[in-house]
Coordinates of C-alpha atoms in Angstrom, one line a residue:
M1 CA 180.7 178.5 20.2
D2 CA 177.5 180.4 20.8
K3 CA 174.8 178.7 18.7
K4 CA 172.0 181.0 19.6
T5 CA 174.0 184.1 18.6
A6 CA 175.4 182.5 15.4
C7 CA 172.0 181.4 14.2
A8 CA 170.4 184.8 14.9
H9 CA 172.9 186.7 12.8
V10 CA 171.6 188.0 9.4
P11 CA 174.4 189.5 7.3
E12 CA 173.8 191.7 4.3
P13 CA 173.4 189.7 1.0
S14 CA 176.6 189.1 -0.9
E15 CA 176.7 190.3 -4.5
F16 CA 178.6 188.3 -7.1
E17 CA 179.1 189.3 -10.8
Y18 CA 180.8 187.0 -13.3
T19 CA 181.5 186.7 -17.0
T20 CA 182.1 183.8 -19.3
R21 CA 185.8 184.2 -18.6
D22 CA 185.3 183.5 -14.9
A23 CA 183.2 180.4 -15.7
I24 CA 185.9 179.1 -18.1
I25 CA 188.7 179.6 -15.6
Y26 CA 186.6 177.7 -13.0
A27 CA 186.0 174.9 -15.5
L28 CA 189.7 174.6 -16.3
G29 CA 190.4 174.5 -12.5
V30 CA 188.3 171.4 -12.2
G31 CA 189.9 169.6 -15.1
A32 CA 187.7 170.5 -18.1
R33 CA 189.5 169.9 -21.4
A34 CA 189.0 171.8 -24.7
K35 CA 188.6 168.6 -26.8
E36 CA 185.9 166.9 -24.8
D37 CA 184.4 169.9 -22.9
L38 CA 184.4 172.7 -25.4
S39 CA 181.0 173.9 -24.3
Y40 CA 182.4 174.6 -20.9
V41 CA 185.7 176.3 -21.9
Y42 CA 184.9 178.3 -25.1
E43 CA 182.6 181.3 -24.9
N44 CA 181.7 181.2 -28.6
D45 CA 180.6 177.6 -28.6
E46 CA 177.0 177.5 -29.7
D47 CA 176.1 175.3 -26.7
F48 CA 178.2 177.2 -24.1
K49 CA 177.3 176.2 -20.5
V50 CA 178.4 177.1 -17.0
L51 CA 179.3 174.0 -14.9
P52 CA 176.7 173.8 -12.2
S53 CA 179.4 173.4 -9.5
F54 CA 180.6 176.9 -10.3
I55 CA 177.9 178.0 -7.9
V56 CA 180.4 177.4 -5.1
A57 CA 182.1 180.6 -6.1
P58 CA 179.3 183.0 -5.0
G59 CA 178.5 180.6 -2.2
F60 CA 182.0 180.6 -0.8
Q61 CA 182.1 184.4 -1.0
A62 CA 178.8 184.7 0.9
H63 CA 179.8 182.0 3.5
T64 CA 182.3 184.1 5.5
L65 CA 182.7 182.7 9.0
M66 CA 185.8 184.7 9.8
D67 CA 184.0 187.4 11.8
W68 CA 180.6 185.7 12.3
P69 CA 179.1 186.5 15.7
G70 CA 179.0 183.4 18.0
V71 CA 181.5 181.5 15.9
E72 CA 185.0 180.8 17.0
F73 CA 187.1 180.7 13.8
D74 CA 190.7 179.8 13.3
L75 CA 191.8 179.4 9.7
Q76 CA 194.5 177.0 10.6
K77 CA 192.1 174.6 12.4
V78 CA 189.3 174.6 9.9
L79 CA 188.4 171.6 7.7
H80 CA 185.7 171.4 5.1
G81 CA 183.7 168.4 6.2
E82 CA 180.8 168.1 3.7
Q83 CA 179.0 170.0 1.0
Y84 CA 175.5 170.0 -0.5
I85 CA 174.6 171.8 -3.7
E86 CA 171.2 172.0 -5.4
V87 CA 170.8 173.9 -8.6
L88 CA 167.2 174.9 -9.4
H89 CA 167.9 176.6 -12.7
P90 CA 171.0 176.4 -15.0
L91 CA 173.4 179.3 -14.5
P92 CA 173.4 181.9 -17.3
A93 CA 176.7 182.4 -19.3
E94 CA 177.3 185.5 -17.3
G95 CA 175.3 187.6 -14.8
K96 CA 174.9 189.0 -11.4
L97 CA 173.9 186.9 -8.4
K98 CA 172.9 187.7 -4.9
S99 CA 173.5 185.2 -2.0
E100 CA 172.0 185.1 1.5
A101 CA 174.0 183.2 4.1
R102 CA 172.8 181.8 7.4
V103 CA 174.3 179.6 10.1
V104 CA 171.5 177.0 10.7
D105 CA 173.2 174.9 13.4
I106 CA 176.5 174.2 15.3
L107 CA 177.0 170.6 16.3
D108 CA 179.2 169.5 19.2
K109 CA 181.4 166.6 17.9
G110 CA 183.6 166.4 20.9
S111 CA 186.9 166.9 19.2
G112 CA 185.6 169.9 17.4
A113 CA 182.5 171.9 16.3
L114 CA 180.6 171.3 13.0
I115 CA 179.2 174.5 11.7
L116 CA 176.3 174.1 9.2
G117 CA 176.0 177.1 7.0
N118 CA 173.3 177.5 4.3
V119 CA 173.6 179.8 1.3
T120 CA 170.7 180.6 -1.0
T121 CA 171.5 182.3 -4.3
F122 CA 169.2 184.4 -6.5
D123 CA 169.6 185.8 -10.0
E124 CA 169.3 189.5 -10.8
N125 CA 165.5 189.0 -11.3
G126 CA 165.1 187.7 -7.8
R127 CA 164.6 184.1 -8.9
K128 CA 166.1 181.4 -6.6
V129 CA 168.8 179.5 -8.6
A130 CA 170.6 177.4 -6.0
I131 CA 170.9 176.4 -2.4
Q132 CA 174.0 175.1 -0.7
Q133 CA 175.1 173.8 2.6
F134 CA 178.7 174.2 3.8
S135 CA 179.7 171.9 6.7
T136 CA 182.7 173.3 8.3
F137 CA 184.6 171.4 11.0
Q138 CA 186.8 173.4 13.5
T139 CA 189.1 171.2 15.5
G140 CA 189.5 171.9 19.2
S141 CA 186.2 173.8 19.5
G142 CA 184.0 171.0 20.7
N143 CA 182.7 170.0 24.2
F144 CA 180.5 173.1 24.5
G145 CA 177.4 171.2 25.3
G146 CA 175.7 171.3 21.9
D147 CA 173.7 168.6 20.0
R148 CA 175.6 166.0 18.0
T149 CA 173.0 165.8 15.1
S150 CA 170.7 168.3 13.3
P151 CA 167.5 168.1 11.4
H152 CA 169.0 170.8 9.1
E153 CA 171.8 168.5 7.9
Y154 CA 171.6 167.0 4.3
K155 CA 172.3 163.3 4.7
A156 CA 175.0 161.4 2.9
A157 CA 174.4 158.3 0.8
T158 CA 175.3 154.7 1.4
V159 CA 177.7 153.1 -1.2
P160 CA 176.2 149.9 -2.7
D161 CA 177.8 146.6 -1.8
R162 CA 178.7 145.7 -5.4
A163 CA 181.1 146.5 -8.1
P164 CA 180.7 150.0 -9.5
D165 CA 178.8 150.5 -12.8
A166 CA 181.4 152.9 -14.2
V167 CA 184.8 154.1 -13.1
I168 CA 186.4 157.3 -14.3
E169 CA 190.0 158.4 -13.6
Q170 CA 191.8 161.7 -14.3
K171 CA 195.2 162.9 -13.3
T172 CA 195.3 166.4 -11.7
S173 CA 198.0 168.9 -12.5
V174 CA 200.7 169.8 -10.0
D175 CA 199.3 173.3 -10.5
Q176 CA 195.7 172.3 -10.0
A177 CA 195.2 174.1 -6.7
A178 CA 196.9 177.3 -8.0
L179 CA 194.5 177.4 -10.9
Y180 CA 191.4 176.4 -9.0
R181 CA 191.8 179.1 -6.4
L182 CA 191.5 181.8 -9.1
G183 CA 188.4 180.3 -10.6
S184 CA 186.6 179.6 -7.3
G185 CA 187.7 182.6 -5.2
D186 CA 188.9 180.3 -2.4
M187 CA 192.2 182.0 -1.7
N188 CA 193.1 180.0 1.4
P189 CA 196.9 179.9 1.5
L190 CA 196.7 176.3 2.7
H191 CA 196.4 175.3 -1.0
V192 CA 199.4 177.1 -2.4
D193 CA 201.8 178.3 0.4
P194 CA 204.1 175.6 1.7
Q195 CA 204.9 177.4 5.0
F196 CA 201.2 177.9 5.8
A197 CA 200.4 174.3 4.9
K198 CA 203.1 173.2 7.4
M199 CA 201.7 175.4 10.1
S200 CA 198.3 173.8 9.4
G201 CA 199.7 170.3 9.9
F202 CA 200.3 169.3 6.3
K203 CA 203.7 168.5 4.7
T204 CA 202.7 170.3 1.5
P205 CA 199.8 172.4 0.1
I206 CA 196.7 170.3 -0.6
L207 CA 194.0 170.5 -3.2
H208 CA 190.7 172.2 -2.3
G209 CA 188.0 169.7 -1.4
L210 CA 185.6 171.7 -3.6
C211 CA 188.1 171.2 -6.5
S212 CA 187.7 167.4 -6.1
L213 CA 183.9 168.0 -6.0
G214 CA 184.2 169.8 -9.3
F215 CA 186.1 166.9 -10.9
A216 CA 183.5 164.5 -9.6
T217 CA 180.6 166.6 -10.9
R218 CA 182.2 166.7 -14.3
H219 CA 182.9 162.9 -14.3
V220 CA 179.3 162.1 -13.4
I221 CA 177.8 164.5 -15.9
A222 CA 180.0 163.1 -18.7
T223 CA 179.3 159.5 -17.8
W224 CA 175.7 159.5 -16.9
A225 CA 174.2 162.6 -18.5
G226 CA 175.7 162.7 -22.0
N227 CA 177.9 165.6 -20.8
D228 CA 174.8 167.8 -20.6
S229 CA 175.1 169.8 -17.4
N230 CA 171.5 171.0 -17.7
K231 CA 170.5 167.5 -16.4
F232 CA 172.3 168.2 -13.1
K233 CA 170.1 168.6 -10.1
A234 CA 172.1 168.2 -6.9
I235 CA 175.3 166.8 -5.3
K236 CA 176.2 165.8 -1.7
V237 CA 179.8 164.9 -0.7
R238 CA 181.7 164.0 2.4
F239 CA 185.4 165.0 2.3
S240 CA 187.3 162.1 3.9
S241 CA 191.0 162.6 3.1
P242 CA 193.2 165.3 1.4
V243 CA 194.4 165.2 -2.2
L244 CA 197.8 166.4 -3.3
P245 CA 198.0 168.4 -6.6
G246 CA 199.3 166.0 -9.3
Q247 CA 197.6 162.9 -7.9
T248 CA 195.1 160.9 -9.9
L249 CA 191.4 161.0 -9.0
V250 CA 189.3 157.8 -9.5
T251 CA 185.5 158.3 -9.4
E252 CA 183.6 155.1 -8.8
T253 CA 179.9 155.4 -9.7
W254 CA 176.7 153.3 -9.0
K255 CA 173.5 154.1 -10.9
T256 CA 170.3 153.9 -8.7
G257 CA 167.6 155.4 -10.9
N258 CA 168.4 159.1 -11.5
R259 CA 170.7 159.1 -8.4
I260 CA 174.3 158.3 -9.1
V261 CA 176.0 157.3 -5.9
F262 CA 179.8 157.6 -6.0
Q263 CA 183.0 157.7 -4.1
M264 CA 186.4 159.1 -5.1
K265 CA 189.8 157.7 -4.4
V266 CA 193.4 158.7 -5.0
K267 CA 194.9 156.1 -7.4
E268 CA 198.4 156.4 -6.1
T269 CA 197.4 155.7 -2.4
G270 CA 194.1 153.9 -2.7
K271 CA 192.7 156.3 -0.1
V272 CA 189.0 157.4 -0.3
V273 CA 188.9 161.2 -0.5
I274 CA 185.2 161.7 -1.1
S275 CA 182.9 159.2 0.5
N276 CA 179.1 158.5 0.8
A277 CA 178.4 160.9 -2.1
Y278 CA 175.7 161.2 -4.7
V279 CA 174.7 163.3 -7.7
D280 CA 171.0 163.6 -8.5
L281 CA 170.2 164.0 -12.2
L282 CA 167.0 165.1 -13.8
E283 CA 167.5 162.3 -16.3
A284 CA 170.2 159.7 -16.2
S285 CA 171.4 157.6 -19.1
E286 CA 170.6 153.9 -19.0
L287 CA 174.2 153.0 -19.8
P288 CA 177.4 154.9 -19.0
T289 CA 179.4 156.8 -21.6
V290 CA 182.9 157.3 -20.2
P291 CA 185.3 159.4 -22.3
V292 CA 187.9 157.0 -23.8
D293 CA 190.9 158.6 -22.2
L294 CA 189.1 158.7 -18.8
I295 CA 188.3 155.0 -18.6
A296 CA 189.9 153.7 -15.5
K297 CA 193.0 151.6 -16.1
L298 CA 192.7 148.6 -13.8

């Protein structure tokens, strides 16, 4: 890893054009349902909205580390460590976006290198609509003499030491990853190809971490924002453990003002898969409103 070279590299902006159809496929990929989430999955709904986490699609396209100068990159050794997303303006139903990507730091974690990549996205009028930070961990690339922490890193949250204020659970489909990859543009074969998954150290293809993030975003918006995605401001997550398509996601939430701290578990195993996470809302409801069929079954 060559931090100086990586941080100095300025690639050409990435252009991304999408339609309502693309936004709908993404919404379905993160578990949106026609009955409860019509405004996210039906283009003729009078209140049609694009889920804010859809911004990962242009972000992922722009954040290409495969041939980034100064970065060692091996697809079979890469793990998505953390993600931060801040949406400054709601995404239009369709449009053209332009994203600028930068590597802002490379941290030496000993067992691997943590690459911090920022993506800033603008609409076709040049207005900044979102910023993101991808934290990519590459195993076996550490011990290069770099720093272990960075002032550029968006910090994770601390989960309160009390029972959650609302718990949401939703079973994923065995085909969740196959659908999500089409809506997000993340075509990594790890999530669909059994042979590639085995070469990467997994028994079977795993769900994208950003797919779990999308589920969590929906769960928090439905529970604490009246299912109004325009109240979404930001999300920060730490990916702690893989999810298998078909498993049940349980999102435990704690209200702290307009910040909803949460963690996500797999019901079948009890493992935490997203930890130390939060969603910042522009306005949070005083009381939660969990969709009836998503109320956790204790």
